[in-house]
Short mmCIF file of N, CA, C and O in Angstrom, two decimals:
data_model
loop_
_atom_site.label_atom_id
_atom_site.label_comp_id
_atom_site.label_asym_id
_atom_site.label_seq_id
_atom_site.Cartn_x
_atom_site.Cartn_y
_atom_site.Cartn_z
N UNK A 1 10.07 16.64 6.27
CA UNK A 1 9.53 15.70 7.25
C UNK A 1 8.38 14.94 6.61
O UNK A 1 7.45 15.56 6.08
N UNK A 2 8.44 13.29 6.65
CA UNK A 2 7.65 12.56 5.45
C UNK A 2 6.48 11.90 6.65
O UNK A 2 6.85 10.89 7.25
N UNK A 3 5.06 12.50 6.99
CA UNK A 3 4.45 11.65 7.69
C UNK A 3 3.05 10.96 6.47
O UNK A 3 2.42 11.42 5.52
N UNK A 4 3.11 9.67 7.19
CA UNK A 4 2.01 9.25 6.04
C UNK A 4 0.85 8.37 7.37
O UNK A 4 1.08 7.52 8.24
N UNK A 5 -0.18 8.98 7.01
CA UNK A 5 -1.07 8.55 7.68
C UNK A 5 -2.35 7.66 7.23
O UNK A 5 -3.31 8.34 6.87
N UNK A 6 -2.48 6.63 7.19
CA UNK A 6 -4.01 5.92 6.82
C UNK A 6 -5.02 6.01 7.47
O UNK A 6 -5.09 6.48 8.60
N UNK A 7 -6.13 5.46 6.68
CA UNK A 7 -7.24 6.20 6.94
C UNK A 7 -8.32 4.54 6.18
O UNK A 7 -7.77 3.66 5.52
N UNK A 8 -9.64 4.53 6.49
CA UNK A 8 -10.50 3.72 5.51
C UNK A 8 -10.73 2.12 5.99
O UNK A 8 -11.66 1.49 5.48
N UNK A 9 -10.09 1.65 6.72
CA UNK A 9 -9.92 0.60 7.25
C UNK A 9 -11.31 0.09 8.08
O UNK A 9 -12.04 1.08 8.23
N UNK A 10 -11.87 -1.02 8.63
CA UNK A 10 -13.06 -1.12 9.04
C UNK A 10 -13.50 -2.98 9.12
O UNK A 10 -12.71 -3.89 8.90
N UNK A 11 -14.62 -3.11 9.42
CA UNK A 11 -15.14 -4.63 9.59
C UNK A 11 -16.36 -4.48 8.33
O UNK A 11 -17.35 -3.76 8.17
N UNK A 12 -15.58 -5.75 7.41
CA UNK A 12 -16.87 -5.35 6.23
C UNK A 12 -17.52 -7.11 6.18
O UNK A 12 -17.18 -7.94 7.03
N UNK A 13 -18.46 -7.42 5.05
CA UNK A 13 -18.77 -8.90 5.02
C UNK A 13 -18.10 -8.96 3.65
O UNK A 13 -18.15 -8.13 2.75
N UNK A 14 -17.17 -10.69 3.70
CA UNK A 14 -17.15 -11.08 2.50
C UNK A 14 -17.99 -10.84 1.39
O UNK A 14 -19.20 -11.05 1.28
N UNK A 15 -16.88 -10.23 0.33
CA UNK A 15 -17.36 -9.96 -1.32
C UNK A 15 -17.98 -8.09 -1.15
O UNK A 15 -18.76 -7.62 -1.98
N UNK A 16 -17.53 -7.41 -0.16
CA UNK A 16 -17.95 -6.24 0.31
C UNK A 16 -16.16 -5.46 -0.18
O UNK A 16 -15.12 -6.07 -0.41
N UNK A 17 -16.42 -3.97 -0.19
CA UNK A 17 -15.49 -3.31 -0.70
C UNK A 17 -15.05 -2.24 0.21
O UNK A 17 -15.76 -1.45 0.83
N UNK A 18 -13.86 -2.32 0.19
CA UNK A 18 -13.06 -0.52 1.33
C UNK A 18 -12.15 0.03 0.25
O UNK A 18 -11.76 -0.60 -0.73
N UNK A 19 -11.87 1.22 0.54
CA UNK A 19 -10.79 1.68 0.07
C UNK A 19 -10.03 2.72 1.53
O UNK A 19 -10.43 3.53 2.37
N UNK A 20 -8.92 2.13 1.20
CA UNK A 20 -8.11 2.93 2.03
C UNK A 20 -7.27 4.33 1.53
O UNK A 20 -6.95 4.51 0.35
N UNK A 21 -7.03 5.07 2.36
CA UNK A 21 -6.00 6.03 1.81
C UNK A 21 -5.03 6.41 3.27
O UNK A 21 -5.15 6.29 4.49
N UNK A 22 -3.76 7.08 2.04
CA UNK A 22 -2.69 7.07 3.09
C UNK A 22 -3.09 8.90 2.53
O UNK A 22 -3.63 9.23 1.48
N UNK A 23 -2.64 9.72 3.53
CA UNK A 23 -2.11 10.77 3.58
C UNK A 23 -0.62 11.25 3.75
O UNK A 23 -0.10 11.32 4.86
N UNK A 24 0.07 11.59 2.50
CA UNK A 24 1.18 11.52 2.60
C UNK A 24 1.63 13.02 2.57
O UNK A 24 1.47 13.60 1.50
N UNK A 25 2.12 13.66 3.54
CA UNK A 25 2.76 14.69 4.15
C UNK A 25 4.55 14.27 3.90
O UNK A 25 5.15 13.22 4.11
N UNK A 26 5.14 15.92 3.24
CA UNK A 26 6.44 15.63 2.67
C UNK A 26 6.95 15.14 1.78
O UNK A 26 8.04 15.30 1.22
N UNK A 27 5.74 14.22 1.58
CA UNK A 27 6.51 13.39 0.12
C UNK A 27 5.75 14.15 -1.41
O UNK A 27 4.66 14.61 -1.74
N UNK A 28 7.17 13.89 -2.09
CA UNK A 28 7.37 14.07 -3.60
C UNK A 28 6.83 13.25 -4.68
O UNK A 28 7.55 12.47 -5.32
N UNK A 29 5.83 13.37 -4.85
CA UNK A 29 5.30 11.92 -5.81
C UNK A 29 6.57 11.43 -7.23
O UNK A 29 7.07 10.38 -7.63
N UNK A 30 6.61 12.41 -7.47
CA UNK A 30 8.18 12.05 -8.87
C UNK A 30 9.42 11.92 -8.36
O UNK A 30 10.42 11.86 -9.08
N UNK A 31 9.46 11.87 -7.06
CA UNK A 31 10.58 11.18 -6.55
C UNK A 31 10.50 9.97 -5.57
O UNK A 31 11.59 9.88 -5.02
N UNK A 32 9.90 9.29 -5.26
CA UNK A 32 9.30 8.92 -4.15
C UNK A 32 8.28 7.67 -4.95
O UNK A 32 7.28 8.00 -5.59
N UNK A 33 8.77 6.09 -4.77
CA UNK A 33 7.86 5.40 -4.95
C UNK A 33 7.18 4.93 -3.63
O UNK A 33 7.80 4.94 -2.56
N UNK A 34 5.63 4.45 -3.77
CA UNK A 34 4.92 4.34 -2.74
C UNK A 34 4.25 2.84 -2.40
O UNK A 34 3.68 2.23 -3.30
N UNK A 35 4.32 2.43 -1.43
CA UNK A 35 3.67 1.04 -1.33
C UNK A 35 2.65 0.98 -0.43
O UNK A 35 2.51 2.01 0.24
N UNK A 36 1.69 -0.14 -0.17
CA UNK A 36 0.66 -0.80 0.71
C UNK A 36 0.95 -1.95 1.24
O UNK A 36 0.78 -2.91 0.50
N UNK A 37 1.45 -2.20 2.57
CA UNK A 37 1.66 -3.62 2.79
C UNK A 37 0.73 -4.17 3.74
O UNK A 37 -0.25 -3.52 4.10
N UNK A 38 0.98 -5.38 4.18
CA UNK A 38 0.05 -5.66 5.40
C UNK A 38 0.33 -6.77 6.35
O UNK A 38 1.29 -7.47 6.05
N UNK A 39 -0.42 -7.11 7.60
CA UNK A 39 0.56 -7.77 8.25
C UNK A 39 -0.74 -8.49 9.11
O UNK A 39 -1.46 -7.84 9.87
N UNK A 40 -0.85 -9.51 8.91
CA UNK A 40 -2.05 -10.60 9.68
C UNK A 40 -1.21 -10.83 11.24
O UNK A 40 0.00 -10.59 11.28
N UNK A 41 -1.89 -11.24 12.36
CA UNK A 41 -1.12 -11.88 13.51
C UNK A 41 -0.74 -13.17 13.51
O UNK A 41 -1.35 -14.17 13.16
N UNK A 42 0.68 -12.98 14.09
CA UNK A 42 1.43 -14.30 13.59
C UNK A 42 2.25 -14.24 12.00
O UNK A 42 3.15 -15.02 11.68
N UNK A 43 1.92 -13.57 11.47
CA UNK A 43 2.99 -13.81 10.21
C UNK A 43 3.37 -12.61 9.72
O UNK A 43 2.81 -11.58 10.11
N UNK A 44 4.23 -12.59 8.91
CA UNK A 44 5.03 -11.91 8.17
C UNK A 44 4.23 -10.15 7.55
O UNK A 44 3.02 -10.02 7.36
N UNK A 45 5.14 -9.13 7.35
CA UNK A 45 4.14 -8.21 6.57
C UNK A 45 4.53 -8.59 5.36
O UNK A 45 5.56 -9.22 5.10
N UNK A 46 3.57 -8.15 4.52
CA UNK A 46 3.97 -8.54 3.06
C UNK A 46 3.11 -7.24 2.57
O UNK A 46 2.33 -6.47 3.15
N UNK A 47 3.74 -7.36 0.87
CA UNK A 47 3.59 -6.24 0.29
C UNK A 47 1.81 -6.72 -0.54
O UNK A 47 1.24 -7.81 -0.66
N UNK A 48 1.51 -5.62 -0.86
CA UNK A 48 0.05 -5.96 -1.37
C UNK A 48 0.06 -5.29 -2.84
O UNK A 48 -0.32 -5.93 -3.82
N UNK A 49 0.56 -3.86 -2.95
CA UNK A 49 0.60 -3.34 -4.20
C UNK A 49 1.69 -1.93 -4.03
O UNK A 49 2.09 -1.58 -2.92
N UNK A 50 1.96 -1.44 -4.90
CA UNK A 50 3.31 -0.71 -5.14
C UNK A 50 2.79 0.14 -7.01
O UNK A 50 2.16 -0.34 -7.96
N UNK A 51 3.46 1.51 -6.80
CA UNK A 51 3.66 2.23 -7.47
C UNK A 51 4.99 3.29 -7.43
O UNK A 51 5.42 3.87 -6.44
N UNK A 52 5.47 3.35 -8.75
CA UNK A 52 6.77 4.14 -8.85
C UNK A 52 7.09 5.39 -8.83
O UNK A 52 5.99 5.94 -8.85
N UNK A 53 7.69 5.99 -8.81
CA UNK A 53 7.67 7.22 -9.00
C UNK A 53 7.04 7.80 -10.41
O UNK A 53 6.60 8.95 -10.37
N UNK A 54 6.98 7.18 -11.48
CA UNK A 54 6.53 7.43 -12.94
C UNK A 54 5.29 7.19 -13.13
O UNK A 54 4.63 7.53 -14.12
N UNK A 55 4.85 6.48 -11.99
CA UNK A 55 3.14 5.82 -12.31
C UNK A 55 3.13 4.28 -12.43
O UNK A 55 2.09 3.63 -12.40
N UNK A 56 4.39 3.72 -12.56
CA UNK A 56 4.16 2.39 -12.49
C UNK A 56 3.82 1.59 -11.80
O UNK A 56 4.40 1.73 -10.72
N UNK A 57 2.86 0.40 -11.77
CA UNK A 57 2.13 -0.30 -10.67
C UNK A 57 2.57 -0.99 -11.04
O UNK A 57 2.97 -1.13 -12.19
N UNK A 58 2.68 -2.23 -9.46
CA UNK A 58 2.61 -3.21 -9.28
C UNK A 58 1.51 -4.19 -8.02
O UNK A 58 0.81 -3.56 -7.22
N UNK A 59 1.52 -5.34 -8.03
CA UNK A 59 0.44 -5.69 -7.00
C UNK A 59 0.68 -7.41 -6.57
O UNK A 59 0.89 -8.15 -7.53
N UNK A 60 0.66 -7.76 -5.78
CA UNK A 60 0.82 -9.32 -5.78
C UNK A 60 -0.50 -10.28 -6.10
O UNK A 60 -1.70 -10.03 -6.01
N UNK A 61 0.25 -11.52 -6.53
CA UNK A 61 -0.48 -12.53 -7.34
C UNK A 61 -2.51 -12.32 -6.14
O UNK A 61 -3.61 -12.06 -6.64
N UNK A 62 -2.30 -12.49 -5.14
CA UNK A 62 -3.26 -13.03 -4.34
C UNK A 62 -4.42 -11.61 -4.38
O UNK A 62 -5.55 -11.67 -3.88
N UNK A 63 -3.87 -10.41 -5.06
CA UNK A 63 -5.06 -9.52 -4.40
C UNK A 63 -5.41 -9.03 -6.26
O UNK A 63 -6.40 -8.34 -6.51
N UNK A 64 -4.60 -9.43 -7.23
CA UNK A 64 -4.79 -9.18 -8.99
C UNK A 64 -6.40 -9.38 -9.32
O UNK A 64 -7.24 -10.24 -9.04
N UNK A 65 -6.39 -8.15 -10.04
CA UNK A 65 -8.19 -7.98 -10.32
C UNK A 65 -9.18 -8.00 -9.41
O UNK A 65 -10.35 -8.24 -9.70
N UNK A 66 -8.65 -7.67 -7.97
CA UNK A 66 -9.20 -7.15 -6.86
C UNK A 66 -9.02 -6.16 -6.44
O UNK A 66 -10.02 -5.46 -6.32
N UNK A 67 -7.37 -5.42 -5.88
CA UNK A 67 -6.55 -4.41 -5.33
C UNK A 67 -6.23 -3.04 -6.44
O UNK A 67 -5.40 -3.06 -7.35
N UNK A 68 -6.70 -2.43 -6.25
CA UNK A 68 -6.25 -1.22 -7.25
C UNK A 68 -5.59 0.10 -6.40
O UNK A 68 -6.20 0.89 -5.69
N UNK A 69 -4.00 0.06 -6.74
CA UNK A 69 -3.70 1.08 -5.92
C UNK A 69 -3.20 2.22 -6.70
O UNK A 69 -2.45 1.96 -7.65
N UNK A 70 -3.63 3.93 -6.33
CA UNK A 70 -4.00 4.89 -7.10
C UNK A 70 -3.62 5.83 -6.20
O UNK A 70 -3.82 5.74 -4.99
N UNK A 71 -2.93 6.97 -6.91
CA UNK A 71 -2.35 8.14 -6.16
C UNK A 71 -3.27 9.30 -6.74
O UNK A 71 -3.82 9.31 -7.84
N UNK A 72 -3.30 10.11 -5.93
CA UNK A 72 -3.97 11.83 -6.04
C UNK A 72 -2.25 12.49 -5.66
O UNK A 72 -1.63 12.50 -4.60
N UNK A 73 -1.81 13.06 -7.21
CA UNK A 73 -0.30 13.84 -6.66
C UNK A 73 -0.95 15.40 -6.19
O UNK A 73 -0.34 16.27 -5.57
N UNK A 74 -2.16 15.46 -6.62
CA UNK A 74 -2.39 16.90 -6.33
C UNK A 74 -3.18 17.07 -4.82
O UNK A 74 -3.34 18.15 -4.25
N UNK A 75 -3.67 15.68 -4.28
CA UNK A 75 -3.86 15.92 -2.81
C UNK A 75 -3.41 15.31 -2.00
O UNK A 75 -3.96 15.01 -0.94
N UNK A 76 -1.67 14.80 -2.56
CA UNK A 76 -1.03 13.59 -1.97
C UNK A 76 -1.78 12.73 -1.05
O UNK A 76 -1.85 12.85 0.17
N UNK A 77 -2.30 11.91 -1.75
CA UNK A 77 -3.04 11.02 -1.25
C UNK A 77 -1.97 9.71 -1.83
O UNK A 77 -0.99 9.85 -2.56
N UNK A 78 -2.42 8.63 -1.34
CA UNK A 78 -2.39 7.31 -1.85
C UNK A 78 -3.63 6.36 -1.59
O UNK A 78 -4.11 6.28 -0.46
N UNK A 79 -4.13 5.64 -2.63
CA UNK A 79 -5.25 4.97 -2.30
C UNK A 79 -4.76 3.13 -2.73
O UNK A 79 -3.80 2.64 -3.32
N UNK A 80 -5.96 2.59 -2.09
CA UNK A 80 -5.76 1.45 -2.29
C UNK A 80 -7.41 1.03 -2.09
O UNK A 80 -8.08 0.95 -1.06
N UNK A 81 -7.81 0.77 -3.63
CA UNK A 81 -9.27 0.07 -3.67
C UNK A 81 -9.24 -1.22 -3.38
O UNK A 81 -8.50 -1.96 -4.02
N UNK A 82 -9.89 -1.61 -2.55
CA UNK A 82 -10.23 -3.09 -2.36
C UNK A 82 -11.49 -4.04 -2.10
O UNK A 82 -12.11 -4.22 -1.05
N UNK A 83 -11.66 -4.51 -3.19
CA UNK A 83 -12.89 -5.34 -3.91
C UNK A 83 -13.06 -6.89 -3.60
O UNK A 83 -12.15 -7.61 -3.17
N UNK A 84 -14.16 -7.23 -3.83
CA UNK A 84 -14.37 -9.18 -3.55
C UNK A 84 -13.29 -9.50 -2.26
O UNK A 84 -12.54 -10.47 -2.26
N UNK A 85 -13.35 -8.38 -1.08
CA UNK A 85 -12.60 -9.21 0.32
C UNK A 85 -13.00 -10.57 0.72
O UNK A 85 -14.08 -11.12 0.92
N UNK A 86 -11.85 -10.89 0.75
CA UNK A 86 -12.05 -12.47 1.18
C UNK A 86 -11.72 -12.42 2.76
O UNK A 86 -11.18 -11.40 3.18
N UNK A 87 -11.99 -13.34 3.56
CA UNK A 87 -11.27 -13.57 5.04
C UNK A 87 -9.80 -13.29 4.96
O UNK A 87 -9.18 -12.33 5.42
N UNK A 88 -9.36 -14.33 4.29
CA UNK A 88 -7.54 -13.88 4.22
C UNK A 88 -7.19 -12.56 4.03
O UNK A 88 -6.01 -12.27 4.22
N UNK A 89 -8.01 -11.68 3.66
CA UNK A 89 -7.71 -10.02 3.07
C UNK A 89 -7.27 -9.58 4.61
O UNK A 89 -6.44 -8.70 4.86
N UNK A 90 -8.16 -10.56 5.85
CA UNK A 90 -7.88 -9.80 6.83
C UNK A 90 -6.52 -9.22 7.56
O UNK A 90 -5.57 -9.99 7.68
N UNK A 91 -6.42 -7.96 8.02
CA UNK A 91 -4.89 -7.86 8.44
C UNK A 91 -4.85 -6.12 8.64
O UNK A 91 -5.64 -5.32 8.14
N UNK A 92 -3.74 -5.83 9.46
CA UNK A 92 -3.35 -4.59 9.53
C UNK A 92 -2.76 -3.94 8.45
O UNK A 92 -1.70 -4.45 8.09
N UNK A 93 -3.27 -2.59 7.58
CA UNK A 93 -2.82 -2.47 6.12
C UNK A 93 -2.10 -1.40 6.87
O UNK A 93 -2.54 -0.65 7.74
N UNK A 94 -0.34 -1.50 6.09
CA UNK A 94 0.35 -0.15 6.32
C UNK A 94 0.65 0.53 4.81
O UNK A 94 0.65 -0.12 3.77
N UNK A 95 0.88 1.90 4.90
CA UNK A 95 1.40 2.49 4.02
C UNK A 95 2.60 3.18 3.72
O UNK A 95 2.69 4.12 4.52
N UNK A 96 3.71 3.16 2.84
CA UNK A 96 4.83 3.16 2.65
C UNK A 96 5.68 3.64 1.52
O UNK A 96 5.50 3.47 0.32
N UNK A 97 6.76 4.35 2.18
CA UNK A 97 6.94 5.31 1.06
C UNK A 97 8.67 5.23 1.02
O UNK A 97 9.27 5.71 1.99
N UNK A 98 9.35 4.71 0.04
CA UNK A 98 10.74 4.82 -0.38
C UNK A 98 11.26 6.37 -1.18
O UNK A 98 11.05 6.62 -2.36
N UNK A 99 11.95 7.23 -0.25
CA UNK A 99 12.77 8.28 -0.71
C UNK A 99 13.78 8.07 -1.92
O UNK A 99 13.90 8.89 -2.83
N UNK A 100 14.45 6.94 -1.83
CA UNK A 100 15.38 6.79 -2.74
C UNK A 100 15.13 5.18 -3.86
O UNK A 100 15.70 4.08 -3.89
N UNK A 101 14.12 5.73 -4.56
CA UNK A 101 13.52 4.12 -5.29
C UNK A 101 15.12 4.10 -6.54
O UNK A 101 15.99 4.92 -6.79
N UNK A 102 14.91 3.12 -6.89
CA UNK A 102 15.95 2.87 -7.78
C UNK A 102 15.34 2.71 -9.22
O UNK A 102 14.21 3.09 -9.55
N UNK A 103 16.29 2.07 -10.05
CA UNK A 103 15.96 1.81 -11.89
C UNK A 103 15.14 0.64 -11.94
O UNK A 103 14.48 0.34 -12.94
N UNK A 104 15.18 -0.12 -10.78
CA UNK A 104 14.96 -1.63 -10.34
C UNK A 104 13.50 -2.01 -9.82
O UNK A 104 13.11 -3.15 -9.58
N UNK A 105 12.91 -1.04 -9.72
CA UNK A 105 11.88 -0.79 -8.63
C UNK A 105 11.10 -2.37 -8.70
O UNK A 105 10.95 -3.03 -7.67
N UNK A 106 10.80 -2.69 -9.58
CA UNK A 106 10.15 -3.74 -10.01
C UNK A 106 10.48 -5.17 -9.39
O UNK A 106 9.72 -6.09 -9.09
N UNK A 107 12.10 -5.03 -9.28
CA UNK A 107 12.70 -5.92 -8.63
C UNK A 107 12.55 -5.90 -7.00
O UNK A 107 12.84 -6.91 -6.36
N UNK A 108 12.32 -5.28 -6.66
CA UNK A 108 12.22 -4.80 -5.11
C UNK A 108 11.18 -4.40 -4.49
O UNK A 108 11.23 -4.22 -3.27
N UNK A 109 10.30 -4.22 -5.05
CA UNK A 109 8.88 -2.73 -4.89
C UNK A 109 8.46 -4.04 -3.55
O UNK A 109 8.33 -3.56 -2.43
N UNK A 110 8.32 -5.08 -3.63
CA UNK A 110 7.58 -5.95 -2.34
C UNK A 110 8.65 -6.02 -1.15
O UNK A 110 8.41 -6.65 -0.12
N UNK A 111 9.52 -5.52 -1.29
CA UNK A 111 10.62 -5.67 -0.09
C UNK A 111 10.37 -4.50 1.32
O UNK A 111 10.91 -3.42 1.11
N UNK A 112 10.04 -4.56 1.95
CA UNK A 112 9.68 -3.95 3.44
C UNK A 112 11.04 -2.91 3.43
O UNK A 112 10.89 -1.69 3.39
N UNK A 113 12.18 -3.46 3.48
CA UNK A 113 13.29 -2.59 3.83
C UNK A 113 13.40 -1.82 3.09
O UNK A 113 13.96 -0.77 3.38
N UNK A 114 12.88 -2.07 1.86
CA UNK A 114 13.56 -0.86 0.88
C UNK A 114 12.83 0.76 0.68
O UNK A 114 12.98 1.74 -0.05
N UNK A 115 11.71 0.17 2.18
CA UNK A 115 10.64 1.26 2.25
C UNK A 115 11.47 2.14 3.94
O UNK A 115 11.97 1.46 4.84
N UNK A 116 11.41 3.23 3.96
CA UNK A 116 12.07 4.61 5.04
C UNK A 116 11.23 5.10 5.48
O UNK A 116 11.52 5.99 6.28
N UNK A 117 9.79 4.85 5.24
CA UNK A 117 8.68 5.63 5.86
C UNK A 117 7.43 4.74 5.70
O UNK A 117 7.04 4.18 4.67
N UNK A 118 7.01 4.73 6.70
CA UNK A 118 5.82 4.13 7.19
C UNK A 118 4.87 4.83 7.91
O UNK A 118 5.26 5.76 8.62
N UNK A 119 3.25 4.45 7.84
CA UNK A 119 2.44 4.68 8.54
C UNK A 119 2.02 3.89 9.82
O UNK A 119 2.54 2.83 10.15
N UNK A 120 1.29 4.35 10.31
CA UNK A 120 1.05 3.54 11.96
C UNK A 120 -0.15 2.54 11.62
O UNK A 120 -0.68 2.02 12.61
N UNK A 121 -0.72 2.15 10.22
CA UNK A 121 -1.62 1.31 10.15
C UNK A 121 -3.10 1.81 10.21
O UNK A 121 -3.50 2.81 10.81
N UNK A 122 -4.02 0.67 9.29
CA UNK A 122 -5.64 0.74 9.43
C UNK A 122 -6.01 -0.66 9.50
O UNK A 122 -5.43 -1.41 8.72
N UNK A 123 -6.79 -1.10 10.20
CA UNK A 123 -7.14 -2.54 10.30
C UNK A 123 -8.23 -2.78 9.51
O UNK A 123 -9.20 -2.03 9.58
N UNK A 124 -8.20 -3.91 8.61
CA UNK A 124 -9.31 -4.35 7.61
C UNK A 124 -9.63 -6.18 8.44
O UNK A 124 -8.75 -6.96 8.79
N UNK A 125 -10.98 -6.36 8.53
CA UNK A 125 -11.12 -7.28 8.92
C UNK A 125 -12.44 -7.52 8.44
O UNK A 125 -13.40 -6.77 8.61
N UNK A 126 -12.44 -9.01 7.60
CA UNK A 126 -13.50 -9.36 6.48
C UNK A 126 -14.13 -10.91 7.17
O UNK A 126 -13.48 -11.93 7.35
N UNK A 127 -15.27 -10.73 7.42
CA UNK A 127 -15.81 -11.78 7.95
C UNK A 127 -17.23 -12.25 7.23
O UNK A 127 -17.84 -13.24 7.65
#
């Protein structure tokens, strides 16, 4: 049973820093790649940063040399540092976890569907 719970979320001032973490219950870190997405009102969720089952990261263009996302396999954690928040950072951050990642991950790691487990969210809001 895979529950993942976040945590860290808050009202900070531009150029101010959070880090979030997911608590991930059930899951296998060497089997099991993990993501951070997020979802503003009114638009789309989108992916923010992603790691593989091997350790491989990934992160999108808009949060690079800001977003650092980092696992604890020994207190299944998942983290996600986040530095120089801008307004746009603002949004509901979820956390996310694919049971069955593929060879491809790289190709897919920002895709919502390809994630089977989700958290219920932490709200980051940068003013």
């Amino acid at each position: 049973h895979v529950q993942l719970v976040e945590s860290g979320g808050g009202s900070v001032q531009v150029g101010e820093s959070l880090r979030l973490s997911c608590a991930a219950s059930g899951v296998t870190y060497s089997r099991y790649s993990m993501g951070w997405f997020r979802q503003a009102p009114g638009k789309e969720r989108e992916a923010v940063a992603g790691v593989d089952f091997d350790g491989t990261r990934a992160s999108t263009d808009s949060v690079k040399g800001r977003f650092t996302i980092s696992r604890d396999v020994a207190n299944n954690t998942l983290y996600l540092q986040m530095n120089n928040l801008k307004p746009e950072d603002s949004a509901m951050y979820y956390c996310a976890a694919d049971s069955s990642p593929s060879g491809s991950w790289r190709l897919y790691w920002a895709q919502a569907r390809e994630y089977n487990y989700w958290g219920q969210g932490t709200q980051v809001t940068v003013s």
